[in-house]
JSON list of C-alpha atoms in Angstrom, two decimals:
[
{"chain": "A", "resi": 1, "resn": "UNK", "atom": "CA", "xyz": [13.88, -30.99, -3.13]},
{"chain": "A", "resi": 2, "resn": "UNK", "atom": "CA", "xyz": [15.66, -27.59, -2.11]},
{"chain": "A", "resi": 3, "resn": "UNK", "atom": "CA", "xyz": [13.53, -25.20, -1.90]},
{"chain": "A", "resi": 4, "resn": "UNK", "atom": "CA", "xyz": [13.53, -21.11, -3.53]},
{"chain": "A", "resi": 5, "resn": "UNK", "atom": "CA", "xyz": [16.27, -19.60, -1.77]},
{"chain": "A", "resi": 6, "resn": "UNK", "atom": "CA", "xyz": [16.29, -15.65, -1.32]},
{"chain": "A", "resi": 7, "resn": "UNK", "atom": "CA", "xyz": [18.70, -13.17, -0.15]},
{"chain": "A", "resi": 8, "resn": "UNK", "atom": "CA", "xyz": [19.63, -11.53, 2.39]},
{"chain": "A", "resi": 9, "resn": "UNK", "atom": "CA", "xyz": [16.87, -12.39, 5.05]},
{"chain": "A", "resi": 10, "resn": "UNK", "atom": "CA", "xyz": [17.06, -8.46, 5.69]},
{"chain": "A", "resi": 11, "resn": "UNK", "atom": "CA", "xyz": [18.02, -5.07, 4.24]},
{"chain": "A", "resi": 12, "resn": "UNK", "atom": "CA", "xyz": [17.87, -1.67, 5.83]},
{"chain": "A", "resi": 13, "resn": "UNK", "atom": "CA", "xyz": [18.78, 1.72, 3.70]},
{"chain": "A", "resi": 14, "resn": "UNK", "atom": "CA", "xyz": [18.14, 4.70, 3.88]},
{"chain": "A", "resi": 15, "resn": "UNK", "atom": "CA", "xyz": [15.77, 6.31, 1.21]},
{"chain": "A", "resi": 16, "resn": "UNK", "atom": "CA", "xyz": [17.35, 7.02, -2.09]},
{"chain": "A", "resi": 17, "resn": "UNK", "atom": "CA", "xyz": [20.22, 4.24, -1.65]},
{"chain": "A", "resi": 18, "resn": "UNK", "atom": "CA", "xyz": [19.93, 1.49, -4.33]},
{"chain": "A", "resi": 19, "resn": "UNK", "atom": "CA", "xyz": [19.21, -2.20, -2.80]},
{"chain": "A", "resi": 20, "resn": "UNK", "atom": "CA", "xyz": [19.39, -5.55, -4.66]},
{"chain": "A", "resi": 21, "resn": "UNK", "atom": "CA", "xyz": [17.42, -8.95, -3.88]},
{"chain": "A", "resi": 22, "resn": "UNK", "atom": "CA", "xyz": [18.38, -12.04, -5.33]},
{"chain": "A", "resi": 23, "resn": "UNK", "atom": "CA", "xyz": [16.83, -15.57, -5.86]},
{"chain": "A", "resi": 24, "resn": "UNK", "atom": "CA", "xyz": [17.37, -19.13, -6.95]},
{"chain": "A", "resi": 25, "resn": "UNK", "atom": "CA", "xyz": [14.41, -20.97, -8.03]},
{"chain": "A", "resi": 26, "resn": "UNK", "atom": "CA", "xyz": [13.82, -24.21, -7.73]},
{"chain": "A", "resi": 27, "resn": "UNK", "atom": "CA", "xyz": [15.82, -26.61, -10.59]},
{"chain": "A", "resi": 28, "resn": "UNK", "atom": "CA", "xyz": [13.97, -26.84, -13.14]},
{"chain": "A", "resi": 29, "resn": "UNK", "atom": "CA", "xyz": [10.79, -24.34, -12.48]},
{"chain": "A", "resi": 30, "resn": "UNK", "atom": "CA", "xyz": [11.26, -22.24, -15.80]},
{"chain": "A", "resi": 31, "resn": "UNK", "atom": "CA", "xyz": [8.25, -19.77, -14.39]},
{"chain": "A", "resi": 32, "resn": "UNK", "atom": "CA", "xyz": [9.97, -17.12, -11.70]},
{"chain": "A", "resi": 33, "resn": "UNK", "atom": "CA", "xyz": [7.87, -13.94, -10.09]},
{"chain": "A", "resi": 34, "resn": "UNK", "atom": "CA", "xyz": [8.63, -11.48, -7.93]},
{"chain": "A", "resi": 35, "resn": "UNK", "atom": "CA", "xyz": [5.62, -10.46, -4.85]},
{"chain": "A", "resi": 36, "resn": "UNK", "atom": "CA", "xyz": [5.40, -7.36, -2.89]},
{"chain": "A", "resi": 37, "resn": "UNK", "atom": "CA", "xyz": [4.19, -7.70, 0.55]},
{"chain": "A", "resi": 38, "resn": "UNK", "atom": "CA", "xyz": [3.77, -4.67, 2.69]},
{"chain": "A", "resi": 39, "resn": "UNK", "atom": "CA", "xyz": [3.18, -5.42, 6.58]},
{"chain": "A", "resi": 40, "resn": "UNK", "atom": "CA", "xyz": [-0.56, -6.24, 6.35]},
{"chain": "A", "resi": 41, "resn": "UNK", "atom": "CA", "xyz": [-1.29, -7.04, 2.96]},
{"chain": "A", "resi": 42, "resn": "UNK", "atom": "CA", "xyz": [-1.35, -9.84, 0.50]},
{"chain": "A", "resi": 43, "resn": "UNK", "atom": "CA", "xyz": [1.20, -10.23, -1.96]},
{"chain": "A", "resi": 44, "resn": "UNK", "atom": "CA", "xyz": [1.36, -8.07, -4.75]},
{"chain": "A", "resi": 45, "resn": "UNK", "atom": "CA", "xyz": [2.69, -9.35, -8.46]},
{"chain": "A", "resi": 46, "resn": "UNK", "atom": "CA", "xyz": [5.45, -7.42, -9.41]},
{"chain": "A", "resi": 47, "resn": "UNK", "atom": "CA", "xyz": [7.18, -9.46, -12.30]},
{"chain": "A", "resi": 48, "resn": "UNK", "atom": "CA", "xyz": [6.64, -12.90, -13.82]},
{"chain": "A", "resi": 49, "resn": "UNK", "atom": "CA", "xyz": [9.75, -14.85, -16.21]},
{"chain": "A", "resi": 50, "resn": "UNK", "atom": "CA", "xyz": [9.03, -17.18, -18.29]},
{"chain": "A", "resi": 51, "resn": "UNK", "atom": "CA", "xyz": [13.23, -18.82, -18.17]},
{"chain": "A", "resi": 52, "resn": "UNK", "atom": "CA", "xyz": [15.11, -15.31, -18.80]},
{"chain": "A", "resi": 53, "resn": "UNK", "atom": "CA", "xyz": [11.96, -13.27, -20.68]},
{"chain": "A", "resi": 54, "resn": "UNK", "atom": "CA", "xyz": [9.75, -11.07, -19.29]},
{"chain": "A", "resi": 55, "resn": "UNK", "atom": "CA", "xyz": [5.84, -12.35, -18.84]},
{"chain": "A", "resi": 56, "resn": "UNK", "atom": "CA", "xyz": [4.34, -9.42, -17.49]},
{"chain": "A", "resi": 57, "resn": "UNK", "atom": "CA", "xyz": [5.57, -6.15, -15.77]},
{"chain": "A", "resi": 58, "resn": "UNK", "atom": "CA", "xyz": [2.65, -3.81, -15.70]},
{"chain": "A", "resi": 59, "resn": "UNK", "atom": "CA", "xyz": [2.96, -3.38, -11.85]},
{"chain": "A", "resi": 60, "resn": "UNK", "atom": "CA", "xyz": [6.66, -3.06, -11.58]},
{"chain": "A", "resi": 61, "resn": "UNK", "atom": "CA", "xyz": [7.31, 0.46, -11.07]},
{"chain": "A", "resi": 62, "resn": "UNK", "atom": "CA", "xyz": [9.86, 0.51, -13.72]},
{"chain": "A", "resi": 63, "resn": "UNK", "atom": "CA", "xyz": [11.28, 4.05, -12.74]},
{"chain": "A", "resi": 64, "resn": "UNK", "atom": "CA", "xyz": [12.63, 2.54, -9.94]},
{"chain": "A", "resi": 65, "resn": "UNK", "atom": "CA", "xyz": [12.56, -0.94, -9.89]},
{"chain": "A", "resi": 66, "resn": "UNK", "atom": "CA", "xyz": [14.32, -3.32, -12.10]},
{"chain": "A", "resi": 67, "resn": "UNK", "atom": "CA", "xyz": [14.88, -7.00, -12.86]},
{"chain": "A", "resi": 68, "resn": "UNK", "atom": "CA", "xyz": [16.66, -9.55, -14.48]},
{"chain": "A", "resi": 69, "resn": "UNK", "atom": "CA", "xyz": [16.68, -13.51, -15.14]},
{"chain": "A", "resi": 70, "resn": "UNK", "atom": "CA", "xyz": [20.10, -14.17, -16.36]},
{"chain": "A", "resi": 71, "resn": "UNK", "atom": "CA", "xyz": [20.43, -17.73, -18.15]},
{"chain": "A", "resi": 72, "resn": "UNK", "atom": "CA", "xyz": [16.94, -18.60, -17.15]},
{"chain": "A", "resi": 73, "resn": "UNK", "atom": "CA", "xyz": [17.80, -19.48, -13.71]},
{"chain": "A", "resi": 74, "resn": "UNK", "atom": "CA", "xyz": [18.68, -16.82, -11.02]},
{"chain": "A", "resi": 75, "resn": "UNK", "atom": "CA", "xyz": [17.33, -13.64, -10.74]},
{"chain": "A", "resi": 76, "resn": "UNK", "atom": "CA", "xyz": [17.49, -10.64, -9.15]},
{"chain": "A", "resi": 77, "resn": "UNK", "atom": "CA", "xyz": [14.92, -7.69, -8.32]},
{"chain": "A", "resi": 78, "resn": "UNK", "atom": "CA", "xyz": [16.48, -4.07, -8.27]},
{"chain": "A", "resi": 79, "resn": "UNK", "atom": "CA", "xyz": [15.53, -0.58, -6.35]},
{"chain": "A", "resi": 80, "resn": "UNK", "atom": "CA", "xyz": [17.34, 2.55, -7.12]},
{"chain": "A", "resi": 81, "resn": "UNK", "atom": "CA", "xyz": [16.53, 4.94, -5.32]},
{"chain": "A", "resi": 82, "resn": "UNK", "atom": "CA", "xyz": [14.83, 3.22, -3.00]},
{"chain": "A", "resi": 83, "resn": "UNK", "atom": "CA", "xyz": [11.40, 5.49, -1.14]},
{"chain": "A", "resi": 84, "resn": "UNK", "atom": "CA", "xyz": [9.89, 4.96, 2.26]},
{"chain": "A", "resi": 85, "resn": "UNK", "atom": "CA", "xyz": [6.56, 3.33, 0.77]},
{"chain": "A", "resi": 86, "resn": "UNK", "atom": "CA", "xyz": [9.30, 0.28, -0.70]},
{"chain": "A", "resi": 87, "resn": "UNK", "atom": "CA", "xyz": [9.45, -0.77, 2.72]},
{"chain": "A", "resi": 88, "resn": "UNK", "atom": "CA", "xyz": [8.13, -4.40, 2.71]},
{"chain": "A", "resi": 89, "resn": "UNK", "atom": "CA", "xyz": [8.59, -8.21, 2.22]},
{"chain": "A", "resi": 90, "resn": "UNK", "atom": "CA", "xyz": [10.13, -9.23, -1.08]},
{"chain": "A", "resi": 91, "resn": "UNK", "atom": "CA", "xyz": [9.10, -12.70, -2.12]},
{"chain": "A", "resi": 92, "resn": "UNK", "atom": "CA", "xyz": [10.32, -14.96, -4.98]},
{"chain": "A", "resi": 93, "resn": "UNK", "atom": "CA", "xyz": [7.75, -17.56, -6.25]},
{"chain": "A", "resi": 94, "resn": "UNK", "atom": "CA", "xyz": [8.90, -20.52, -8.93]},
{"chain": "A", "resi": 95, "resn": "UNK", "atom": "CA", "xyz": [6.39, -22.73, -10.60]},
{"chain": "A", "resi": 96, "resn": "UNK", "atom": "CA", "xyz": [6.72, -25.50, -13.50]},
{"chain": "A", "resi": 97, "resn": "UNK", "atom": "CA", "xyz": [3.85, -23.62, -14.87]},
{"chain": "A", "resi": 98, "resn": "UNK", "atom": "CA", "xyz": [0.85, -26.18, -13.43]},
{"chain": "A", "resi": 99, "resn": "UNK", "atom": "CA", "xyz": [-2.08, -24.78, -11.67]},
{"chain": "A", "resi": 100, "resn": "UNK", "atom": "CA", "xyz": [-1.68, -25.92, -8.27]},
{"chain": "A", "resi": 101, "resn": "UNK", "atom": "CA", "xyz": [0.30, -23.21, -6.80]},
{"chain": "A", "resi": 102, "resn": "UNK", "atom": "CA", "xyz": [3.87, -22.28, -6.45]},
{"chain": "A", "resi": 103, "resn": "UNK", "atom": "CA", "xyz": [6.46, -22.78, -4.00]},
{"chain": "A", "resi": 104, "resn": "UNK", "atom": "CA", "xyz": [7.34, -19.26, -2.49]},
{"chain": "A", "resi": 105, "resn": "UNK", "atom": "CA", "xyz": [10.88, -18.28, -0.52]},
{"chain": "A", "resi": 106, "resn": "UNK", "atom": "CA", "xyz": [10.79, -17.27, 2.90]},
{"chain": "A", "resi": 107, "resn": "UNK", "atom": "CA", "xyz": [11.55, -13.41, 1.45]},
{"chain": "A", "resi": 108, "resn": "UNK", "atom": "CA", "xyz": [13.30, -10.47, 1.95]},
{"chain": "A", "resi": 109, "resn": "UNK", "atom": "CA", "xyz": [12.09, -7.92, 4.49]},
{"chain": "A", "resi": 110, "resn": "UNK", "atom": "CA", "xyz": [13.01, -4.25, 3.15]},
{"chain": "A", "resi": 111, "resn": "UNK", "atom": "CA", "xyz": [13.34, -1.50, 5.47]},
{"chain": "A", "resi": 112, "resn": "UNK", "atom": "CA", "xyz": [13.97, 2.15, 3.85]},
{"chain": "A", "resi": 113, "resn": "UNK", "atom": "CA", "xyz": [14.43, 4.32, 6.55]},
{"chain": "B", "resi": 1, "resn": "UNK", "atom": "CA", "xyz": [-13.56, -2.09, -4.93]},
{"chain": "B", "resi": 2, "resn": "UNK", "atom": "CA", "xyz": [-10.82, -4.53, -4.22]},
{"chain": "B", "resi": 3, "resn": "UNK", "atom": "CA", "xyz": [-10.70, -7.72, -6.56]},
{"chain": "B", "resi": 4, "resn": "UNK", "atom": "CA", "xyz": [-10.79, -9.88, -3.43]},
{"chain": "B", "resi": 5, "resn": "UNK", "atom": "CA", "xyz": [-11.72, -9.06, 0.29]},
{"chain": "B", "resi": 6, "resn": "UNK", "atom": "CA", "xyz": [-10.86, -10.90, 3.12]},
{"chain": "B", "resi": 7, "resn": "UNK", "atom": "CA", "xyz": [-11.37, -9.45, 6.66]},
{"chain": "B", "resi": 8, "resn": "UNK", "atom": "CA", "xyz": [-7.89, -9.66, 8.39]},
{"chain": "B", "resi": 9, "resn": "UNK", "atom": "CA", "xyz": [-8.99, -10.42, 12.23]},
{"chain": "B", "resi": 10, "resn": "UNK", "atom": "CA", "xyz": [-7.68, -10.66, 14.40]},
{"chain": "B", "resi": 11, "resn": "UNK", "atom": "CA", "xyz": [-9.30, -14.21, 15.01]},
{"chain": "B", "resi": 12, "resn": "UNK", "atom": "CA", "xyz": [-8.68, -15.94, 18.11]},
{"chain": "B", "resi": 13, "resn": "UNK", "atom": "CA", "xyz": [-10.18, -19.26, 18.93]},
{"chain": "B", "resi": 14, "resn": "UNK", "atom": "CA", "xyz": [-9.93, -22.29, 21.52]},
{"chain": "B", "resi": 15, "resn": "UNK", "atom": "CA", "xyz": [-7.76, -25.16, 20.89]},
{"chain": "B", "resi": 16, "resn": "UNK", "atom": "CA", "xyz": [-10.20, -27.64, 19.33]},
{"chain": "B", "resi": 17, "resn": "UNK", "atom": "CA", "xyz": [-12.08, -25.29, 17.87]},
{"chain": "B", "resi": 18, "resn": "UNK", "atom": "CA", "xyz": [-13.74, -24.96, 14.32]},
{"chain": "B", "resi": 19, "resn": "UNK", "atom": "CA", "xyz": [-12.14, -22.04, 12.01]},
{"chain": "B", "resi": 20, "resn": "UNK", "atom": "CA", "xyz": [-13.95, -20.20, 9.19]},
{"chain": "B", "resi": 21, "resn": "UNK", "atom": "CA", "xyz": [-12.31, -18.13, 7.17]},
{"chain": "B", "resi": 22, "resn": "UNK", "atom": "CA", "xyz": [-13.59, -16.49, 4.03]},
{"chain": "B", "resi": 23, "resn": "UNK", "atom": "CA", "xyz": [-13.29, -14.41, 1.04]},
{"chain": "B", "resi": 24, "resn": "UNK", "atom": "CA", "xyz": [-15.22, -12.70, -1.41]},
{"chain": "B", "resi": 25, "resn": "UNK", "atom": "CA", "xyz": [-13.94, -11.76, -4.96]},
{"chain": "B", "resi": 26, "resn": "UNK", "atom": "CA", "xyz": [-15.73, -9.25, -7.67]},
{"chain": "B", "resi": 27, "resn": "UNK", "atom": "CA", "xyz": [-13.79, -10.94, -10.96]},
{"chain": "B", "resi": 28, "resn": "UNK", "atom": "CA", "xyz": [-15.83, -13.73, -12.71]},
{"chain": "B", "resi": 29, "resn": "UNK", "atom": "CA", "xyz": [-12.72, -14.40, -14.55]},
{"chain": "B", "resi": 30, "resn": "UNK", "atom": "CA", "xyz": [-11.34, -16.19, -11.42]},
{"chain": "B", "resi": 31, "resn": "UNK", "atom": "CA", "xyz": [-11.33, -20.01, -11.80]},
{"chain": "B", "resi": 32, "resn": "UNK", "atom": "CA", "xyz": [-8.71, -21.18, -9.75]},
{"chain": "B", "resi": 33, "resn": "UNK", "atom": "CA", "xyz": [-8.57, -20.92, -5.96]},
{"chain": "B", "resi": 34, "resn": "UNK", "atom": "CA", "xyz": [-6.41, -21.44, -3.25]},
{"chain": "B", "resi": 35, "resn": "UNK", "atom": "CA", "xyz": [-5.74, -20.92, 0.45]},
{"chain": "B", "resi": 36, "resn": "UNK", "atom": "CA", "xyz": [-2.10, -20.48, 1.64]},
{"chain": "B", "resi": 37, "resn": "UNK", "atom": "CA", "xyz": [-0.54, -20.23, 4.92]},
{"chain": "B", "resi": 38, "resn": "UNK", "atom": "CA", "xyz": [1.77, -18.06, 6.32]},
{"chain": "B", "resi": 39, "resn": "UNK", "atom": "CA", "xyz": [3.72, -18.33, 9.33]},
{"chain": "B", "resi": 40, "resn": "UNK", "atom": "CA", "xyz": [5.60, -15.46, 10.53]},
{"chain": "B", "resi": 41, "resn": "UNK", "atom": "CA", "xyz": [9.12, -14.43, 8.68]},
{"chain": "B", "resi": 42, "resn": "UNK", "atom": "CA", "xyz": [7.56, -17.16, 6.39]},
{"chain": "B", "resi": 43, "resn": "UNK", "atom": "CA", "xyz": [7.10, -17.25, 2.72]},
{"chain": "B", "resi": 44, "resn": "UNK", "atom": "CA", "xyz": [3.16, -18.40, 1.96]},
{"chain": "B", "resi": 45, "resn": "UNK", "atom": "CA", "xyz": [3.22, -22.22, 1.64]},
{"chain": "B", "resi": 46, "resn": "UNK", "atom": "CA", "xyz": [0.15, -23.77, -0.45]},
{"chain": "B", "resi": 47, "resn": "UNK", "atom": "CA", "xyz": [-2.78, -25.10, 1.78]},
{"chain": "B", "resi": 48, "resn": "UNK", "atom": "CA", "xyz": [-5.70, -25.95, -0.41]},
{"chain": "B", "resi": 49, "resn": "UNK", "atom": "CA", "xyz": [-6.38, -25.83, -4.26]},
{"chain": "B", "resi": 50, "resn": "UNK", "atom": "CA", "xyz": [-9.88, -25.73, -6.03]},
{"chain": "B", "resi": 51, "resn": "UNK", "atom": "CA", "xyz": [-11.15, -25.58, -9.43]},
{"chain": "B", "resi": 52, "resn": "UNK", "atom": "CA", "xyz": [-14.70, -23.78, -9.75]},
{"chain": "B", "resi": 53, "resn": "UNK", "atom": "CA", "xyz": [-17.24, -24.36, -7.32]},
{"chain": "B", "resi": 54, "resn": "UNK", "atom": "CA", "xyz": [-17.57, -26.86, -4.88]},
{"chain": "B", "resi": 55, "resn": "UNK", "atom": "CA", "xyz": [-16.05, -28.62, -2.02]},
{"chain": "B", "resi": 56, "resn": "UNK", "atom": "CA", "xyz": [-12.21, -30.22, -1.49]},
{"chain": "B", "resi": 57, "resn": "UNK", "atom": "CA", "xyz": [-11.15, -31.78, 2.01]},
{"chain": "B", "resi": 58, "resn": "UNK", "atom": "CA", "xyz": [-7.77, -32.91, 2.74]},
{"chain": "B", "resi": 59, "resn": "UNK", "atom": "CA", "xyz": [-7.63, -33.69, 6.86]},
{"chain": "B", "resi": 60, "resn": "UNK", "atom": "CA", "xyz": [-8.67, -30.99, 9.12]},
{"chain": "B", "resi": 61, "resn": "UNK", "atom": "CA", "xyz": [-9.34, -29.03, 6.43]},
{"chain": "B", "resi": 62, "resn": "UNK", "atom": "CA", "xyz": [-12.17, -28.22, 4.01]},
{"chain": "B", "resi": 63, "resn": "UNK", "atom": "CA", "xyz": [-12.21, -25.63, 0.91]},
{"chain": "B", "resi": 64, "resn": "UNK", "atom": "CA", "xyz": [-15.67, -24.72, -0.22]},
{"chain": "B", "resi": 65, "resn": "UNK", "atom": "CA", "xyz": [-16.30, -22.29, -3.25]},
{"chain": "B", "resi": 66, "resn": "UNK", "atom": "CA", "xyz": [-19.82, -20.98, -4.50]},
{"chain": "B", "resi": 67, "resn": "UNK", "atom": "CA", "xyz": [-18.93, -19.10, -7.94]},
{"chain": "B", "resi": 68, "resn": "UNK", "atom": "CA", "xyz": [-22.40, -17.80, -8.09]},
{"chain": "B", "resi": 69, "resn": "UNK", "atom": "CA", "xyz": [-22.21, -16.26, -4.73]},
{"chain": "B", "resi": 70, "resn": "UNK", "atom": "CA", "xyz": [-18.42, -15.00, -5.77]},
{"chain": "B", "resi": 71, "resn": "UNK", "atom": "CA", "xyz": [-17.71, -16.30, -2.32]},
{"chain": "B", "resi": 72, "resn": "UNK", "atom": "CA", "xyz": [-15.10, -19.09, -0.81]},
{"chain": "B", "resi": 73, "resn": "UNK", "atom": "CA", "xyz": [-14.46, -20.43, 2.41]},
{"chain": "B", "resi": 74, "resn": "UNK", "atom": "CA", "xyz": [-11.72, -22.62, 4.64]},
{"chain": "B", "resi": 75, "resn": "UNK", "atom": "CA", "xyz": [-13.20, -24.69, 7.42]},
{"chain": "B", "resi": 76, "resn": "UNK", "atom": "CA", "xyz": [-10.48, -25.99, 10.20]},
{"chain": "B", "resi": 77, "resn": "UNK", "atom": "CA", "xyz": [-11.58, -28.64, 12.12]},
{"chain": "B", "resi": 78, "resn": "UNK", "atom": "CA", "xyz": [-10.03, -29.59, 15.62]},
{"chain": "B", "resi": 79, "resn": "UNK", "atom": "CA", "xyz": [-7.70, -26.45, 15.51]},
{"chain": "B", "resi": 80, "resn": "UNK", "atom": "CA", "xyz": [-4.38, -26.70, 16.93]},
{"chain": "B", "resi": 81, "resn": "UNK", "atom": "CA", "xyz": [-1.99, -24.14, 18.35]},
{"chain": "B", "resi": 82, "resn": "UNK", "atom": "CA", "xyz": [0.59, -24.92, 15.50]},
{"chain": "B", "resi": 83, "resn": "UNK", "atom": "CA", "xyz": [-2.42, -23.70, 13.03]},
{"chain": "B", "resi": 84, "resn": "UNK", "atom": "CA", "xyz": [-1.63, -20.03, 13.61]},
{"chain": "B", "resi": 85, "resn": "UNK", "atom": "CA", "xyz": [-0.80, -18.55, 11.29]},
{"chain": "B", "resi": 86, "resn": "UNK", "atom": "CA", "xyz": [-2.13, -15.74, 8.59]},
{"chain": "B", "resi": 87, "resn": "UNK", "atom": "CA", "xyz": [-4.04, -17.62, 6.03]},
{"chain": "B", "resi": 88, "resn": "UNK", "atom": "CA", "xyz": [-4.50, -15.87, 2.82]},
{"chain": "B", "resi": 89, "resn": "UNK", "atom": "CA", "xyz": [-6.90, -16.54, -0.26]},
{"chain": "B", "resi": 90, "resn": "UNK", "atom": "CA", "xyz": [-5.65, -16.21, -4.21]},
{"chain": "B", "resi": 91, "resn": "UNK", "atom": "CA", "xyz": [-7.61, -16.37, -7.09]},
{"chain": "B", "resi": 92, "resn": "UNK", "atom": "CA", "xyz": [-6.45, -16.87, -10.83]},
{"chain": "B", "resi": 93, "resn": "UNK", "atom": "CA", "xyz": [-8.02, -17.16, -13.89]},
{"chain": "B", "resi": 94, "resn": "UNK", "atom": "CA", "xyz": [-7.15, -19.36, -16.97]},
{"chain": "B", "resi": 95, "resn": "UNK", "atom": "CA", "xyz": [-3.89, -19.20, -18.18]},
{"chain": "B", "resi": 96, "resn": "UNK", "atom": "CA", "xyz": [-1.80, -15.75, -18.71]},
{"chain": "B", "resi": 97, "resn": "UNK", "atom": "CA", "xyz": [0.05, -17.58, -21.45]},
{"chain": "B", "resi": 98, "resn": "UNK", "atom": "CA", "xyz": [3.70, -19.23, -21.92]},
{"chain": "B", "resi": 99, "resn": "UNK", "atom": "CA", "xyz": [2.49, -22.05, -19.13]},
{"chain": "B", "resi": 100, "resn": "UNK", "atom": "CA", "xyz": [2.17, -19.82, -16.33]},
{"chain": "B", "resi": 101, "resn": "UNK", "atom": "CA", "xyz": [-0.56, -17.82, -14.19]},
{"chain": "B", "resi": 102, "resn": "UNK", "atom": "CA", "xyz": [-0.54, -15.01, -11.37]},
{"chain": "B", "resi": 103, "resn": "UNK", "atom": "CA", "xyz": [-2.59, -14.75, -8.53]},
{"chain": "B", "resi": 104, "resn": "UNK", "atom": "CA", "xyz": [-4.24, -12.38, -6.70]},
{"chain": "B", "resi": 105, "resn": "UNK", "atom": "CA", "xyz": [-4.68, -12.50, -3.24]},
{"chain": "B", "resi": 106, "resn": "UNK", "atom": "CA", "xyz": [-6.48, -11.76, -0.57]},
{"chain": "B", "resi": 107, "resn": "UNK", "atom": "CA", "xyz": [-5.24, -9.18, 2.93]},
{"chain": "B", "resi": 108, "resn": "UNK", "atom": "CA", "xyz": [-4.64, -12.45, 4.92]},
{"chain": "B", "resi": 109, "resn": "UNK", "atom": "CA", "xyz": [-6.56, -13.36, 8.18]},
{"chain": "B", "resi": 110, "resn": "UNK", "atom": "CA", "xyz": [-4.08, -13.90, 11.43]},
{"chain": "B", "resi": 111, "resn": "UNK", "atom": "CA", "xyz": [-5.41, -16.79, 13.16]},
{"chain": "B", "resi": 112, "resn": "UNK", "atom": "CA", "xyz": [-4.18, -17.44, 16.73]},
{"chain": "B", "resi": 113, "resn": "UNK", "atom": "CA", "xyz": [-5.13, -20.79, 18.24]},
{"chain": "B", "resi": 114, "resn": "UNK", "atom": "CA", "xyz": [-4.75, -20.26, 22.07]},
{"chain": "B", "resi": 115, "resn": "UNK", "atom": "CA", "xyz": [-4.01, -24.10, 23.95]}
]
C-alpha cells in the first residue's frame, strides 16, 4: 500500500511570499488533516476533510492560511503571506475514519526567512 | 495548563536498557491513546494504541494507562540503537463526527539509544 505522499520535501521564502503544500492520501482514506509541527513540538491540528468538506478549522489561521480538497482526494494547504512564526513541518495525515491511528507523510519542512 | 505534558529529554540510555516514557493529560474527555514514533525528517508512524485504562504489549513494548491518575506510560524493553527516535503521546476522545477524530499530542521525548 503506497503510502501519503507530500510535497516538496522543502520550501524556503522569504516572509510575506505565498507558499503551497500539497498531498495525496492514501486510496481510499476519505478522512484528510493537515498538522503543524514547529521544531520541538507535537503536531498541531490545523484542518480535518471529511472527502472534499471541511470537518473542523478552528485552528487554521484563516487570514493567512488556506485549504482545499478538490474531488475528495488531493489536497493542498495554502500560506499567503507567509510570517517568520510559519516556519515548521507541514504534515498530511489520512485515515478511513477507525480509531487506531492514521498514517502520516513524511512532511514538508517550511522555512520563512 | 497544557492538555497533555510530556517532558521532552533529552533521554539517553544503554543499549539493552529499559525505557519509560510518560505523559500526563488534564482532559477527562480523552479515551483513546496512542504512542507514535518519529524518526528524524520522518512523519510520526503509529506505535501503540489503547482504549481506557489498562495495559497493551506488543514485543518490546508495553502501553500502560491509569485514567484515574490522568497518567500513561510506554515501557521499552531490551532497547536498541534503531529505537531512537522522538516518541510522542496523543490523546482523543470519542468521535468528532462524520467517522473521524483528531488528536492531541504530546511535545515528544528524543530518545537516543547509545550501542
Amino acid at each position: 500500500e503506497a503510502g501519503v505522499a507530500q510535497s516538496p520535501r522543502y520550501k524556503i521564502i522569504e516572509k510575506r511570499q505565498s507558499v503551497a503544500f500539497w498531498c495525496n492520501p492514501i486510496s481510499g482514506h476519505a478522512t484528510l488533516y493537515w498538522y503543524q509541527q514547529i521544531l520541538g513540538q507535537g503536531p498541531k491540528l490545523l484542518i480535518q476533510f471529511q472527502n472534499n468538506g471541511v470537518v473542523d478549522d478552528s485552528q487554521l489561521p484563516k487570514d493567512r492560511f488556506s485549504a482545499e480538497r478538490l474531488k475528495g482526494v488531493d489536497s493542498t494547504l495554502k500560506i499567503q503571506p507567509a510570517k517568520l512564526e510559519d516556519s515548521a513541518v507541514y504534515l498530511c495525515a489520512s485515515s478511513l475514519g477507525t480509531r487506531n491511528g492514521y498514517t502520516f507523510g513524511s512532511g514538508t519542512r517550511l522555512t520563512v526567512v | 495548563q497544557k492538555e497533555v505534558e510530556q517532558d521532552p529529554g533529552p533521554l539517553s540510555v544503554p543499549e539493552g536498557a529499559i525505557v519509560s516514557l510518560n505523559c500526563t493529560y488534564s482532559n477527562s474527555a480523552f479515551q483513546y491513546f496512542m504512542w507514535y514514533r518519529q524518526y528524524s525528517r520522518k512523519g510520526p508512524e503509529l506505535l501503540m494504541y489503547t482504549y481506557s485504562s489498562g495495559n497493551k504489549e506488543d514485543g518490546r513494548f508495553t502501553a500502560q494507562v491509569d485514567k484515574s491518575s490522568k497518567y500513561i506510560s510506554l515501557f521499552i524493553r531490551d532497547s536498541q540503537p534503531s529505537d531512537s527516535a522522538t516518541y510522542l503521546c496523543a490523546m482523543s476522545g470519542e468521535y468528532s463526527g462524520a467517522g473521524s477524530y483528531q488528536l492531541t499530542f504530546g511535545k515528544g521525548t528524543k530518545l537516543s539509544v547509545i550501542p
